[in-house]
mmCIF file of C-alpha atoms and ligand atoms in Angstrom:
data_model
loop_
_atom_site.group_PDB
_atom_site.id
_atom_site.type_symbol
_atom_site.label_atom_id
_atom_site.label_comp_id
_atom_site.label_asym_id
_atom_site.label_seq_id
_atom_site.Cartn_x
_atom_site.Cartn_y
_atom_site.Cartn_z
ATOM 1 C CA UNK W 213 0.000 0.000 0.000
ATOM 2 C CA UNK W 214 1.525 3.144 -1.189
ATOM 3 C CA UNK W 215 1.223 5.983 1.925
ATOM 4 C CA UNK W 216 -0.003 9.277 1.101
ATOM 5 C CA UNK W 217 1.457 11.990 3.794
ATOM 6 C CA UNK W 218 -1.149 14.361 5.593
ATOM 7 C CA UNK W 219 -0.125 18.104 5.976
ATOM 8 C CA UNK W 220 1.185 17.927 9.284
ATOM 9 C CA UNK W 221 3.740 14.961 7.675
ATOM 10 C CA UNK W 222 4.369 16.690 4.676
ATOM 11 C CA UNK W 223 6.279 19.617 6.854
ATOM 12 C CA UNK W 224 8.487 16.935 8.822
ATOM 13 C CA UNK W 225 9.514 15.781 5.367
ATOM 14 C CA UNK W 226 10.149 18.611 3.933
ATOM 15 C CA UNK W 227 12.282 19.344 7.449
ATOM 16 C CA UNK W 228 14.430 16.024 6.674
ATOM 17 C CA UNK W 229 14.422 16.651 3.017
ATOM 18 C CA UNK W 230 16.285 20.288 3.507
ATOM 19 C CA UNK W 231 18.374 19.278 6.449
ATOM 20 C CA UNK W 232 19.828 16.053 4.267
ATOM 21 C CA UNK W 233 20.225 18.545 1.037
ATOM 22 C CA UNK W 234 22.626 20.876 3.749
ATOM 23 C CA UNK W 235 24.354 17.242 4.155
ATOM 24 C CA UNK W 236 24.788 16.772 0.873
ATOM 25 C CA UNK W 237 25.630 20.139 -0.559
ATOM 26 C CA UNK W 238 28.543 20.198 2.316
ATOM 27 C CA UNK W 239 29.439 17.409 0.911
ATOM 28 C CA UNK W 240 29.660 18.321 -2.400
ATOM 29 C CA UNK W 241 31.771 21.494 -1.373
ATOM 30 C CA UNK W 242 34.377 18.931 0.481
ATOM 31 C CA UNK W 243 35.346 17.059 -2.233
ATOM 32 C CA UNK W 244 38.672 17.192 -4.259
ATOM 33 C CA UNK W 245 41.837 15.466 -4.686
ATOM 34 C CA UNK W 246 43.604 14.262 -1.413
ATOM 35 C CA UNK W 247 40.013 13.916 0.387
ATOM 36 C CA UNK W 248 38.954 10.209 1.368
ATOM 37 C CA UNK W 249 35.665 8.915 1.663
ATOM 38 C CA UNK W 250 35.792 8.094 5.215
ATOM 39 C CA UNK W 251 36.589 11.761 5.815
ATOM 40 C CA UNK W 252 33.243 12.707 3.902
ATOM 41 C CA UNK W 253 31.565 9.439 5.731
ATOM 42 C CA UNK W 254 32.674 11.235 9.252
ATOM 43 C CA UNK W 255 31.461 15.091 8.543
ATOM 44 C CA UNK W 256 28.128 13.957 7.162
ATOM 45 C CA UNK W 257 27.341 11.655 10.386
ATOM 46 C CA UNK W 258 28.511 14.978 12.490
ATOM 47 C CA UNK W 259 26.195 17.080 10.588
ATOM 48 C CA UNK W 260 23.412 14.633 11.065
ATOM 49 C CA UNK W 261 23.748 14.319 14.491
ATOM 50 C CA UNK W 262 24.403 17.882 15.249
ATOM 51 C CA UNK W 263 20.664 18.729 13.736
ATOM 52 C CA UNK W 264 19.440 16.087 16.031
ATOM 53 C CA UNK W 265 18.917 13.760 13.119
ATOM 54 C CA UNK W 266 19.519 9.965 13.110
ATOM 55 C CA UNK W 267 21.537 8.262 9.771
ATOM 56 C CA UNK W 268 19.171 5.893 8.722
ATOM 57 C CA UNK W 269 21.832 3.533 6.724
ATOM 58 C CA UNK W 270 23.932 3.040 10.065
ATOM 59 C CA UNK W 271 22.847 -0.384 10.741
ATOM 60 C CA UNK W 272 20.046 -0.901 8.020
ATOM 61 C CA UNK W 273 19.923 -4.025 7.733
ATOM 62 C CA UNK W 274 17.945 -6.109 4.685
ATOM 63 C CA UNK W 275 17.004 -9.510 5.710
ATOM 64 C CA UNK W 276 19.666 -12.122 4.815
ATOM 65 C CA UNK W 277 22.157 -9.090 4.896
ATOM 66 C CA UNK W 278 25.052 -7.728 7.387
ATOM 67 C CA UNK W 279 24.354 -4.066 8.895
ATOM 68 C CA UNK W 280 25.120 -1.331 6.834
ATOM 69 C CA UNK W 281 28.407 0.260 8.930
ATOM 70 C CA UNK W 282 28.821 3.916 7.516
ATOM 71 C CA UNK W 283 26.417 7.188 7.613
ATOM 72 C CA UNK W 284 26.868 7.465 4.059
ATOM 73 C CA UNK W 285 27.088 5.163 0.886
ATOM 74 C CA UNK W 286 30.577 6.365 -0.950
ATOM 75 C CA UNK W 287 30.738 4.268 -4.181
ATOM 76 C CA UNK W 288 33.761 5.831 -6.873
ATOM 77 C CA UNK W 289 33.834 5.048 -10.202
ATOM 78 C CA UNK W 290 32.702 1.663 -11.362
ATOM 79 C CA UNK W 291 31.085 1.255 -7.884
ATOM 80 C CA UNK W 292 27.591 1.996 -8.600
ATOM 81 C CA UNK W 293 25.645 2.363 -5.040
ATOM 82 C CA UNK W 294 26.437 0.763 -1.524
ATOM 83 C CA UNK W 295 29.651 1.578 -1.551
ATOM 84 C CA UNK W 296 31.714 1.194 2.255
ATOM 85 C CA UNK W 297 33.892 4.258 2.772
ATOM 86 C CA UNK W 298 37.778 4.360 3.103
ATOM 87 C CA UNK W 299 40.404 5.965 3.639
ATOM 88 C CA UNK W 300 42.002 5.587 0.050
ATOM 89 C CA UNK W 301 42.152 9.498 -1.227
ATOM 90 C CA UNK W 302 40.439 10.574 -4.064
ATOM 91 C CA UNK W 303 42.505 12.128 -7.421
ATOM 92 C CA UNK W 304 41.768 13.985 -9.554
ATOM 93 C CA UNK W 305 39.812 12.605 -12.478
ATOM 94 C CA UNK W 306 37.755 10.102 -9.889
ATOM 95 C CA UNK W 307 33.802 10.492 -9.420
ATOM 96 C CA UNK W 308 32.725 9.394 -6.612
ATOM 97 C CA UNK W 309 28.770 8.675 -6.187
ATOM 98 C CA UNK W 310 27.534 10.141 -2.153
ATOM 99 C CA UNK W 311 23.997 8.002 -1.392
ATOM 100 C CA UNK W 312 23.010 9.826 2.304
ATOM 101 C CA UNK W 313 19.808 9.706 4.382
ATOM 102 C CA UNK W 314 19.002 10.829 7.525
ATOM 103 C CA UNK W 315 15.596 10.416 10.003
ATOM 104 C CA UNK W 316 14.796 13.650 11.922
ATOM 105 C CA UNK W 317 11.138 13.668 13.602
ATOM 106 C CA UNK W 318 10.578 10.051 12.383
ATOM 107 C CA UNK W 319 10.329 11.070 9.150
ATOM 108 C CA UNK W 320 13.392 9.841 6.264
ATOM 109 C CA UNK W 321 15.116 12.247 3.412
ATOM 110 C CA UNK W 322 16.906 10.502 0.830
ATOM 111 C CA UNK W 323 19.402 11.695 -1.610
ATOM 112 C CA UNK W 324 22.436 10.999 -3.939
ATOM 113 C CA UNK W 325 24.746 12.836 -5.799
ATOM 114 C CA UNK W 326 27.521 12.058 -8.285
ATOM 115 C CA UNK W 327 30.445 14.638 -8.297
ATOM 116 C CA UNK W 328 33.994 14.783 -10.604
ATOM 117 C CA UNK W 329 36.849 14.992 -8.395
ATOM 118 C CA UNK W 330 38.839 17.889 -9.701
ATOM 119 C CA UNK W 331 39.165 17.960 -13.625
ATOM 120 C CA UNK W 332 37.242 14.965 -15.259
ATOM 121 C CA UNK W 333 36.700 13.907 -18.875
ATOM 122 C CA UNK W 334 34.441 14.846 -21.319
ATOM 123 C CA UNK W 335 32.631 11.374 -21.062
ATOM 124 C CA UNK W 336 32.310 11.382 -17.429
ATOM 125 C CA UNK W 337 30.914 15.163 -17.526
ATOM 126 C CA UNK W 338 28.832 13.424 -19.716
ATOM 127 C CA UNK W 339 27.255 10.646 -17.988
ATOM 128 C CA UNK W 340 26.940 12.627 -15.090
ATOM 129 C CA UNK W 341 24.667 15.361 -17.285
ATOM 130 C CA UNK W 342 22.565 12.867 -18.240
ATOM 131 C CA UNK W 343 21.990 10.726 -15.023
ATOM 132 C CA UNK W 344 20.670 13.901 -13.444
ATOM 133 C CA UNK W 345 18.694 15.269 -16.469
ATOM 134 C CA UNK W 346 17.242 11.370 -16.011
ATOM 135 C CA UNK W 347 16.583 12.439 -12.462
ATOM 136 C CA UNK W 348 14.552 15.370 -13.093
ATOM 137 C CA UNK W 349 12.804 13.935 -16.299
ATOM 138 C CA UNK W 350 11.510 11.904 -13.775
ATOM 139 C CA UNK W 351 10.411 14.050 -11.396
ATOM 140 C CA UNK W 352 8.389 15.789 -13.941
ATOM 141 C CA UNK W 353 6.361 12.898 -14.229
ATOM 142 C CA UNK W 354 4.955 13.210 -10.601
ATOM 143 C CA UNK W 355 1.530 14.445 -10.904
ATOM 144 C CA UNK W 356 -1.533 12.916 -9.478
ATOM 145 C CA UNK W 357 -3.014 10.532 -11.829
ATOM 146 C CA UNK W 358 0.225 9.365 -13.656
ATOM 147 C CA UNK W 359 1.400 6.115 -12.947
ATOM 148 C CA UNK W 360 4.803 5.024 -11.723
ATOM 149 C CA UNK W 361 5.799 3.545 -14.958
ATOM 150 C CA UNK W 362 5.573 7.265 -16.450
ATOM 151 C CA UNK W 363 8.567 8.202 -14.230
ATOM 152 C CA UNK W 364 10.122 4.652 -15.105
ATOM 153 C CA UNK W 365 9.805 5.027 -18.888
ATOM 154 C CA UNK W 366 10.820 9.200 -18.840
ATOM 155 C CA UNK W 367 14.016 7.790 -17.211
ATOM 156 C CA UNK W 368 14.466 4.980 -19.357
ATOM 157 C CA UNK W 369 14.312 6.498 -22.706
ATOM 158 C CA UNK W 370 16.654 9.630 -21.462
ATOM 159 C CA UNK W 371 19.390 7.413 -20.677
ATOM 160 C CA UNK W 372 18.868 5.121 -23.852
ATOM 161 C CA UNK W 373 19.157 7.458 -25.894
ATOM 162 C CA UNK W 374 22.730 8.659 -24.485
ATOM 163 C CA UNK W 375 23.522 5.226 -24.910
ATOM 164 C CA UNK W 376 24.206 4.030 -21.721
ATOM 165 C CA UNK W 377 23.293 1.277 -19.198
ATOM 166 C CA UNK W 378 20.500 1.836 -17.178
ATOM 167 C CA UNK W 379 20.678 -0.470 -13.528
ATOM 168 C CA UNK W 380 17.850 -2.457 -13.458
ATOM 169 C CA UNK W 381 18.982 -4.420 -10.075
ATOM 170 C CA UNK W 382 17.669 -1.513 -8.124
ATOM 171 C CA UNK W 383 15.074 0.876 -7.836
ATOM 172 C CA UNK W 384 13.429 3.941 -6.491
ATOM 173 C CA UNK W 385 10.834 3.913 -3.522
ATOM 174 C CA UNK W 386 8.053 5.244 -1.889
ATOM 175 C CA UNK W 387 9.479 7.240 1.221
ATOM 176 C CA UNK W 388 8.167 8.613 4.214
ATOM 177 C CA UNK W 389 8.218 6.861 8.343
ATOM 178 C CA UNK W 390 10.546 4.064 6.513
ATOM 179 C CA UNK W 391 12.912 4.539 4.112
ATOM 180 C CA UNK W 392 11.788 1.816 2.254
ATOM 181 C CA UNK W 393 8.053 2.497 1.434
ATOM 182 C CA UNK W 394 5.585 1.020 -1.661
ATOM 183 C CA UNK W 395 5.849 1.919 -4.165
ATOM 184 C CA UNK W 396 9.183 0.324 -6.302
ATOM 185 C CA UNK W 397 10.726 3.082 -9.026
ATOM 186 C CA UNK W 398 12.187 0.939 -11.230
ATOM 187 C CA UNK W 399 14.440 3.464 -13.599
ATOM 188 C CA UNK W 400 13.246 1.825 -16.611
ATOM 189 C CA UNK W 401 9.316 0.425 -17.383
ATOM 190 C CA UNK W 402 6.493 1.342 -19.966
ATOM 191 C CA UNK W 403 4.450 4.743 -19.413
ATOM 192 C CA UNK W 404 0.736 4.273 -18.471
ATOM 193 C CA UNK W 405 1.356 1.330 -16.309
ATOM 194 C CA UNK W 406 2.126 0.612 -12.600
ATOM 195 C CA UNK W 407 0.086 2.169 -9.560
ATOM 196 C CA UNK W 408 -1.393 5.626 -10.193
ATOM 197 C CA UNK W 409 0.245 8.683 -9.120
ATOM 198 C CA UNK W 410 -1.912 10.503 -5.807
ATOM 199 C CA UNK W 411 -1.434 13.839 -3.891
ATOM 200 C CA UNK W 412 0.371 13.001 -1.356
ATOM 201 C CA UNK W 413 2.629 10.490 -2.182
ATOM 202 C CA UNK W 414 6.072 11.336 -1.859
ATOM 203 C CA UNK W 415 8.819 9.191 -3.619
ATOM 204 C CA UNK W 416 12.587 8.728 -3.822
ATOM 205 C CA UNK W 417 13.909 8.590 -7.447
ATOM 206 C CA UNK W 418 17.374 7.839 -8.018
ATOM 207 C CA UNK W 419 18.314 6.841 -12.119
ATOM 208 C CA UNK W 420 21.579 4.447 -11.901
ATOM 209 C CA UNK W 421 23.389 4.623 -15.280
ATOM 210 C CA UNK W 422 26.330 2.895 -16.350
ATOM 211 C CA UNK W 423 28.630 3.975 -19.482
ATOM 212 C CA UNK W 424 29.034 0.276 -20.159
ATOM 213 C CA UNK W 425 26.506 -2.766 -19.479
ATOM 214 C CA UNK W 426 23.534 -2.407 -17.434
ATOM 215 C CA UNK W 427 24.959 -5.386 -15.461
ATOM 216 C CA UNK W 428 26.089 -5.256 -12.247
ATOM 217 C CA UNK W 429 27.617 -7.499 -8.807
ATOM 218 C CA UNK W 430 28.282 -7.343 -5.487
ATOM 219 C CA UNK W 431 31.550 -7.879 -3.804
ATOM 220 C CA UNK W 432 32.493 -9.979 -0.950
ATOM 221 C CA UNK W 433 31.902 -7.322 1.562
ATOM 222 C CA UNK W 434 28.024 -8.038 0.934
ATOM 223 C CA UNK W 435 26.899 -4.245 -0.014
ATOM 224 C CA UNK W 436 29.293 -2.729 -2.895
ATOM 225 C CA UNK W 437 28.102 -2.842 -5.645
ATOM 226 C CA UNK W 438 30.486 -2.602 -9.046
ATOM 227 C CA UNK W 439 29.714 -2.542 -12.476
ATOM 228 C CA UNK W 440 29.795 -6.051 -14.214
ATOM 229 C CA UNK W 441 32.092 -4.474 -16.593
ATOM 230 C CA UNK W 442 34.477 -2.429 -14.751
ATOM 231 C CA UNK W 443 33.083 0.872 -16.371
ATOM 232 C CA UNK W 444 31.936 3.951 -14.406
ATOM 233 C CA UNK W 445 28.832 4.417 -13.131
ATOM 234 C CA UNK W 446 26.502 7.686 -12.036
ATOM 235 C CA UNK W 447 23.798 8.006 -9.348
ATOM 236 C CA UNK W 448 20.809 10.899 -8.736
ATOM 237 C CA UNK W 449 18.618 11.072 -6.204
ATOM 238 C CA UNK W 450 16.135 13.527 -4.833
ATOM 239 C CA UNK W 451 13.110 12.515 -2.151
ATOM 240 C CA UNK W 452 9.794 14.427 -4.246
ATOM 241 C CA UNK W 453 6.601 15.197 -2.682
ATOM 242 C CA UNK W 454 3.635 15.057 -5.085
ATOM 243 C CA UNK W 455 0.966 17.643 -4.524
ATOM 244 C CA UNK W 456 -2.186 19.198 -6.692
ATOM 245 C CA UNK W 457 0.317 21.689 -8.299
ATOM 246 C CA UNK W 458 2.677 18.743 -9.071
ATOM 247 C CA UNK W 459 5.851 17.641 -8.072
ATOM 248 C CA UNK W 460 7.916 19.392 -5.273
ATOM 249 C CA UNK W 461 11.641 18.572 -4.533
ATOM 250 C CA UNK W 462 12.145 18.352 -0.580
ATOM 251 C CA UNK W 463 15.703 17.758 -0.855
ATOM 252 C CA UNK W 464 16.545 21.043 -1.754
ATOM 253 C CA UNK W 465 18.999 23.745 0.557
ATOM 254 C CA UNK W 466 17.150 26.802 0.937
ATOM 255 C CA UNK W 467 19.271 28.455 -1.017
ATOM 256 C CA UNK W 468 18.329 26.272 -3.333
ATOM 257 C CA UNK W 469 14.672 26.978 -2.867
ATOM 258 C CA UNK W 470 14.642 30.467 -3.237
ATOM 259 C CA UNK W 471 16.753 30.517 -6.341
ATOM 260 C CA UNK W 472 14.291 27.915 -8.100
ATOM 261 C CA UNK W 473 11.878 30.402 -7.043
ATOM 262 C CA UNK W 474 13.513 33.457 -8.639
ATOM 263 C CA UNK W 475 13.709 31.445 -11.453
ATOM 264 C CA UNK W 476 10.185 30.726 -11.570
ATOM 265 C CA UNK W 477 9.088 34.065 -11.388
ATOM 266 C CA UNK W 478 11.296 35.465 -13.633
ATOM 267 C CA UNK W 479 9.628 32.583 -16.256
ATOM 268 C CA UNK W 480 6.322 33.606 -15.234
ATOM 269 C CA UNK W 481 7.169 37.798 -15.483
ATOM 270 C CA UNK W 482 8.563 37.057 -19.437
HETATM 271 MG MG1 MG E 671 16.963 5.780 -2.114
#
């Protein structure tokens, strides 16, 4: 059963949702040649904590599966989500894919980013583009009475036509009291179908793509996950409220807020 938010819910998740894009901007802002993932792993789980926030990954634990040990998923290069983080510094020409979440108020934001360490090439800046223009094609899709599959199959065909792999091993999901909610994302599916799209409803969408085979496996540490071919990979993810007026992004700085707004005004003045 997919769970639509009331009001009162809708402003704890948008709380989360800004306080885990702070997380993740910081983040973004941190990272550079010489940095290592633990270091990013450690000022994230500060952050959290500081706002009185809980990291949901430390110690998630799927059935059948160890406990997720770090605040963060760090997953460079051909890892393409789960990542552990180490201290192994990142150079210049790396990307490095930062999955975070945090539960403040009982209520779970969710977000990912992929960022080029220093200078990177023209292919990476590439598949990066594209994995978050998958992203928000996606989001665009969330208004009530689509269906999920619209958000699958706006993702889908983005990323085809680049070329590239889309992940089909995992998904996007219904968010809100668990991070794990109904209903599944999948980043690839035909539009029309799947459950229909309510006020409401607020979803995590995070498009995987890989420059080589959609293919991927885990390592023996149970969680990372690598490319099947050994080529890079890209991850996007925003937690999106749906409402009459369609979708909203909740995990979004302030800063970012306001300057979406200006934007929008400045659309709606010309
Ligand atoms: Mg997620």
């Amino acid at each position: 059963m997919i769970i639509a938010k009331s009001q009162k819910d809708m402003e704890k998740m948008r709380a989360v949702g800004e306080l885990i894009a702070e997380v993740r901007e910081t983040l973004r802002a941190m990272v550079a040649p010489g940095i290592s993932t633990l270091e990013l792993n450690a000022s994230a789980e500060k952050m959290m904590r500081d706002a009185g926030a809980i990291p949901t990954f430390i110690g998630y634990k799927p059935r059948g599966m160890s406990p997720f040990p770090f605040a963060i998923c760090a997953s460079p290069n051909t890892e393409v989500v789960h990542g552990f983080s180490t201290d192994v510094p990142l150079v210049e020409g790396d990307i490095v894919s930062l999955d975070m979440a945090c539960t403040l108020n009982g209520f779970v934001g969710d977000t990912a980013i992929t960022i080029g360490v220093g200078d990177i090439g023209d292919d990476l800046k590439q598949l990066l583009r594209v994995t978050e223009e998958c992203l928000m094609l996606g989001i665009e899709q969330c208004w009530p009475n689509k269906r999920v599959g619209d958000i699958s199959a706006a993702i889908q065909a983005h990323g085809e036509k680049h070329g590239y792999g889309i992940v089909r091993d995992y998904t996007g999901h219904g968010i809100g009291r668990s991070m794990h909610e109904a209903p599944q994302i999948a980043n690839y599916g035909r539009a029309g179908t799947k459950e229909k799209i309510r006020a409401g409803y607020c979803f995590a969408i995070e498009p995987m793509l890989n420059v080589g085979t959609h293919e991927t496996k885990t390592l023996d540490d149970g969680w990372t996950v690598v490319t099947a071919d050994n080529k890079p990979s890209a991850h996007f993810e925003h937690t999106v409220a749906v409402t009459i007026d369609g979708p909203e992004i909740l995990t979004l700085t302030k800063s970012q807020k306001s300057e979406m707004e200006k934007a929008r005004a400045a659309k709606n003045a010309a």
